[in-house]
Amino acid sequence: MSEPNQEKLNAFLGKMVGDLGAIATGAAVLLGDRLGLFKAMRAGGPMTAAELAVRTRTQERLVREWLSAQAAAGYIEYDEGADRFYLNSEQELVFADEDSPAFMAGAFEVLASLWIDEEKVSQAFRSGKGVGWHEHCACLFRGTERFFRPGYNANLIDSWLPALDGVVEKLERGIEVADVGCGHGASTVLMARAFPRSSFVGFDYHAPSIDQARQAAEEGGVRGNTRFEVASAKSYSGVYDFVTFFDCLHDMGDPAGASAHVHRSLKPDGTWMIVEPFAHDRLSDNLNPVGRVYYAASTFLCTPASLSQEVGLGLGAQAGEARLREVVTDSGFTRFRRAAETPFNIVLEARP
């Protein structure tokens, strides 16, 4: 092996220090989110460690260390003269406002599951049997809903649905909609609230998630036009005008079989909306910060989930539009296009 370039080595070690700091700070973000520290800071303005501890009924010395770690990361601000900590406007949106389109705290719950379930994934690497979605820590399910919900809130009603051919008009008149792989029901409830004349059914094979979705429908006031049922993407029943898959097709063992089932369950003039993680078709084009997050998540979650099921195609979270097009059109869909995109998602429209 050739001698390392010392300058390049030092630069790489500097990158490692930054990455280690991000990993460690991530655990502290999760801690602050669970203890309500971020939300208390948003509500209380600049405060000392003692004041935050009183407000959140936590221990002052530990709170001060947490605040110092967050300030060192640039996640909160520190006023040295007053010895007070606070969130600036941008930090509030990311860590303390669950309705913000920039809210990211939920992502840290997803990432926690990667560490917790590392041993299960290690075994899957050796056996090739995969790890089912339902086999992961429960923080994954809650974190996934909290991570994706802000993007749905920001884009689904005002951007993604209007990008589809004639779908909004149908929803306003009143149609039958199936939201497959609905998880905790964030997307289903959002659509049901926006289009009260339409009827929505959310399907997911994970029974605990369906229980949470039913609670979300109750809290969201949409029980009148919404229901949730336990069913897989290849077994759900009914015929629909509109079918949606939010960030789930790539997780399925048999996405082609799921696509064929959608084709059978759609009316002749129906539409299938497929929301997937943003990805280019070539690996080299995905070697960027977004691809870094999605490939890591796919290594621990998406691909093992697919391999644990029948067929086990293993599309992965970075499948890309061309691969998804192949899966969809091979099952009988004749029209397929990219309707919209964000930095985190692509929105695809398929029609019979």
XYZ file of C-alpha atoms in Angstrom:
352
model
C 0.000 0.000 0.000
C 1.330 3.448 -0.908
C 2.110 6.019 1.785
C -0.914 8.186 2.606
C -0.948 11.831 1.648
C -0.759 13.559 5.030
C -2.746 16.571 3.904
C -5.549 14.378 2.555
C -5.448 12.220 5.691
C -5.795 15.258 7.935
C -8.699 16.514 5.841
C -10.394 13.120 6.044
C -9.881 12.959 9.819
C -11.422 16.429 10.019
C -14.452 15.069 8.175
C -14.605 12.188 10.658
C -14.640 14.595 13.603
C -17.555 16.422 11.990
C -19.432 13.204 11.285
C -18.850 11.855 14.805
C -20.117 15.124 16.205
C -23.248 14.876 14.052
C -23.908 11.323 15.232
C -23.456 12.242 18.890
C -25.536 15.388 18.533
C -28.270 13.337 16.869
C -28.759 11.343 20.051
C -28.979 14.622 21.959
C -31.604 15.925 19.518
C -33.687 12.807 20.134
C -33.307 13.317 23.886
C -34.366 16.945 23.684
C -37.320 16.091 21.481
C -38.574 13.410 23.855
C -38.136 15.577 26.951
C -39.849 18.546 25.325
C -36.768 20.760 25.681
C -36.985 22.248 22.187
C -40.677 23.043 22.481
C -40.142 24.609 25.906
C -37.385 26.816 24.495
C -39.672 27.927 21.685
C -42.393 28.862 24.136
C -40.138 30.503 26.702
C -37.644 32.524 24.693
C -34.021 32.982 25.878
C -33.519 31.195 29.175
C -30.881 29.851 31.505
C -30.330 26.161 32.070
C -32.041 26.522 35.446
C -35.122 28.127 33.899
C -35.404 25.431 31.221
C -34.995 22.726 33.853
C -37.828 24.181 35.932
C -40.059 24.551 32.881
C -39.495 20.921 31.802
C -39.152 19.362 35.282
C -35.673 18.097 34.501
C -32.287 18.256 36.274
C -30.441 21.547 35.818
C -26.896 20.177 35.546
C -27.859 17.706 32.848
C -29.898 20.338 31.023
C -26.919 22.687 30.936
C -24.739 19.993 29.396
C -27.412 19.279 26.788
C -27.720 22.977 25.985
C -23.964 23.268 25.626
C -23.864 20.315 23.234
C -26.627 21.795 21.091
C -24.934 25.198 21.043
C -21.623 23.612 20.011
C -23.449 21.929 17.130
C -25.048 25.189 16.032
C -28.505 23.763 16.723
C -29.329 26.446 19.317
C -27.893 29.895 20.102
C -25.958 31.013 23.189
C -25.839 34.538 24.628
C -22.635 34.539 26.671
C -23.275 37.872 28.344
C -26.636 36.784 29.732
C -25.695 33.093 29.982
C -28.932 32.246 28.194
C -29.790 29.842 25.397
C -32.440 30.244 22.709
C -33.705 29.009 19.358
C -33.503 31.332 16.391
C -36.416 31.392 13.937
C -34.928 28.778 11.628
C -34.021 26.416 14.465
C -37.569 26.671 15.802
C -38.960 25.504 12.469
C -36.614 22.510 12.349
C -36.786 21.311 15.969
C -39.844 22.738 17.725
C -42.686 23.266 15.245
C -44.304 19.977 14.193
C -46.479 21.784 11.645
C -43.489 23.355 9.905
C -42.538 21.979 6.469
C -38.924 22.114 7.708
C -39.546 20.031 10.859
C -36.805 17.381 11.140
C -36.884 16.088 14.706
C -38.894 13.046 13.667
C -36.047 11.901 11.436
C -33.898 11.318 14.501
C -36.371 8.707 15.748
C -35.989 6.888 12.432
C -32.203 7.004 12.717
C -32.359 5.715 16.297
C -33.927 2.516 14.990
C -30.874 1.946 12.771
C -28.647 1.681 15.830
C -31.144 -0.247 17.950
C -31.738 -2.881 15.258
C -28.176 -3.129 13.957
C -27.798 -6.701 15.227
C -30.923 -7.822 13.362
C -29.606 -6.253 10.178
C -26.197 -7.866 10.731
C -27.892 -11.249 10.859
C -29.790 -10.419 7.679
C -26.510 -9.630 5.898
C -25.330 -13.147 6.746
C -28.566 -15.028 6.132
C -30.041 -12.999 3.297
C -33.484 -13.373 4.895
C -34.008 -9.666 5.478
C -35.744 -7.892 8.362
C -39.479 -7.198 8.211
C -40.731 -3.668 8.793
C -42.754 -4.963 11.739
C -39.614 -6.441 13.335
C -38.029 -3.051 13.976
C -38.133 -0.920 17.094
C -41.403 0.976 17.526
C -39.561 4.300 17.303
C -39.224 3.633 13.558
C -42.986 3.749 12.987
C -43.551 6.961 14.912
C -40.430 8.580 13.487
C -41.379 7.724 9.908
C -44.756 9.404 10.296
C -43.212 12.488 11.901
C -40.471 12.697 9.263
C -42.737 12.457 6.215
C -45.765 14.367 7.553
C -44.240 17.870 7.191
C -43.491 17.209 3.513
C -47.014 15.934 2.949
C -48.459 18.953 4.767
C -46.416 21.310 2.625
C -46.899 19.668 -0.764
C -49.672 17.092 -1.037
C -52.793 19.254 -1.296
C -51.332 22.383 -2.882
C -48.734 20.891 -5.226
C -48.703 17.147 -5.767
C -52.409 16.476 -6.296
C -52.881 19.473 -8.638
C -49.989 18.119 -10.738
C -52.049 15.014 -11.550
C -54.390 15.049 -14.538
C -57.924 15.863 -13.358
C -57.599 14.251 -9.924
C -58.391 17.320 -7.812
C -61.635 17.917 -9.685
C -62.682 14.324 -9.084
C -61.783 14.541 -5.397
C -63.861 17.668 -5.045
C -66.876 15.964 -6.648
C -66.456 12.827 -4.557
C -64.632 9.580 -5.421
C -63.348 6.375 -3.806
C -59.695 6.515 -2.729
C -57.326 3.837 -1.429
C -54.152 4.919 0.401
C -51.977 1.787 0.423
C -49.126 1.398 2.879
C -50.663 4.233 4.875
C -48.697 3.685 8.094
C -50.046 5.983 10.799
C -52.416 7.581 8.317
C -50.908 11.056 7.951
C -51.449 11.192 4.195
C -54.924 9.658 4.403
C -56.181 12.074 7.052
C -54.715 15.050 5.211
C -56.558 14.171 1.984
C -59.768 13.274 3.792
C -59.823 16.633 5.539
C -59.235 18.509 2.284
C -61.842 16.581 0.273
C -64.813 15.744 2.524
C -66.995 14.552 -0.385
C -64.607 11.727 -1.199
C -64.276 8.457 0.725
C -60.864 7.195 1.844
C -59.611 3.787 2.920
C -56.122 3.413 4.347
C -54.489 -0.012 4.100
C -51.364 -1.300 5.836
C -50.219 -4.787 6.745
C -48.890 -3.531 10.123
C -51.779 -3.767 12.608
C -50.271 -1.442 15.273
C -49.899 1.274 12.632
C -53.534 0.851 11.627
C -54.512 1.325 15.270
C -52.594 4.597 15.316
C -54.161 5.646 12.010
C -57.648 5.111 13.398
C -56.766 7.316 16.349
C -55.397 9.964 13.955
C -58.673 9.898 12.006
C -60.592 10.432 15.219
C -58.374 13.320 16.267
C -58.466 14.788 12.758
C -62.258 14.759 12.589
C -62.445 12.604 9.441
C -64.058 9.425 10.739
C -67.107 10.217 8.613
C -65.299 9.693 5.281
C -62.288 7.615 6.355
C -61.604 4.111 7.544
C -58.483 1.998 8.003
C -58.018 -1.717 7.437
C -55.209 -4.230 7.844
C -54.268 -5.506 4.372
C -51.200 -5.824 2.191
C -50.593 -4.110 -1.137
C -51.451 -7.364 -2.924
C -54.563 -8.244 -0.926
C -56.548 -5.080 -0.242
C -60.110 -5.181 -1.526
C -62.287 -2.804 -3.518
C -62.312 -0.848 -6.764
C -61.142 2.764 -6.700
C -60.951 5.957 -8.706
C -57.652 6.934 -7.138
C -54.935 4.867 -5.435
C -51.950 6.323 -3.594
C -48.651 4.810 -2.419
C -46.596 7.135 -0.212
C -42.931 6.204 0.207
C -43.637 2.483 0.329
C -43.457 0.816 -3.099
C -39.690 0.323 -2.877
C -40.099 -1.412 0.522
C -42.264 -4.178 -0.934
C -40.939 -7.627 -1.698
C -43.024 -7.879 -4.848
C -43.570 -4.340 -6.146
C -44.507 -5.740 -9.554
C -47.210 -7.861 -7.936
C -48.420 -4.838 -5.976
C -48.499 -2.818 -9.193
C -50.555 -5.511 -10.916
C -52.998 -5.500 -8.000
C -53.363 -1.720 -8.260
C -54.076 -2.120 -11.977
C -56.871 -4.562 -11.185
C -58.300 -2.367 -8.427
C -58.434 0.838 -10.491
C -61.406 1.947 -12.548
C -60.594 2.336 -16.276
C -60.222 6.106 -15.918
C -58.473 5.888 -12.543
C -55.103 7.235 -11.438
C -52.305 5.784 -9.327
C -50.056 8.275 -7.535
C -46.690 6.901 -6.421
C -44.607 9.057 -4.087
C -41.053 7.778 -3.741
C -37.770 9.055 -2.281
C -35.988 11.382 -4.689
C -33.303 9.589 -6.680
C -31.512 9.798 -9.995
C -31.167 6.693 -12.132
C -27.375 6.441 -11.833
C -25.544 5.677 -8.597
C -22.931 8.343 -9.310
C -25.648 11.006 -9.457
C -26.955 9.983 -6.027
C -23.645 10.435 -4.215
C -24.803 13.581 -2.440
C -26.206 14.519 0.998
C -29.757 13.362 0.236
C -28.509 10.125 -1.300
C -26.292 9.593 1.727
C -29.287 9.640 4.064
C -31.469 7.501 1.812
C -28.833 4.860 1.054
C -28.104 4.482 4.774
C -31.797 4.150 5.598
C -32.234 1.739 2.712
C -29.384 -0.442 3.965
C -31.013 -0.864 7.365
C -34.728 -0.550 6.584
C -35.988 -0.568 3.012
C -33.901 -3.259 1.352
C -33.993 -5.703 4.303
C -37.765 -5.210 4.472
C -38.133 -6.147 0.812
C -35.824 -9.161 1.149
C -37.912 -10.458 4.063
C -40.997 -10.781 1.825
C -42.074 -12.872 -1.118
C -39.978 -12.333 -4.273
C -37.637 -9.998 -2.376
C -36.865 -7.744 -5.332
C -34.998 -5.257 -3.158
C -35.586 -2.061 -5.131
C -34.153 0.088 -2.353
C -34.897 3.708 -1.526
C -32.774 4.974 -4.419
C -34.373 2.927 -7.185
C -34.827 5.919 -9.487
C -37.547 6.754 -11.973
C -36.405 4.433 -14.774
C -36.479 1.332 -12.553
C -39.855 2.311 -11.104
C -41.230 2.923 -14.585
C -40.225 -0.608 -15.577
C -41.992 -2.124 -12.576
C -45.179 -0.145 -13.195
C -45.478 -0.453 -16.974
C -44.669 -4.181 -16.950
C -47.841 -4.715 -14.898
C -50.129 -3.201 -17.536
C -50.053 0.560 -17.010
C -49.738 2.351 -20.333
C -49.200 5.914 -19.116
C -46.450 6.880 -16.683
C -44.853 10.245 -15.959
C -43.130 12.290 -13.307
C -45.740 14.791 -12.143
C -43.812 16.677 -9.440
C -40.720 16.573 -7.271
C -39.114 18.032 -4.159
C -35.555 17.632 -2.852
C -36.784 14.560 -0.933
C -39.479 13.034 -3.150
C -40.539 12.295 -6.700
C -44.247 12.074 -7.516
C -45.176 9.664 -10.307
C -48.509 9.321 -12.077
C -49.602 6.010 -13.618
C -52.807 5.330 -15.525
C -54.211 2.132 -17.103
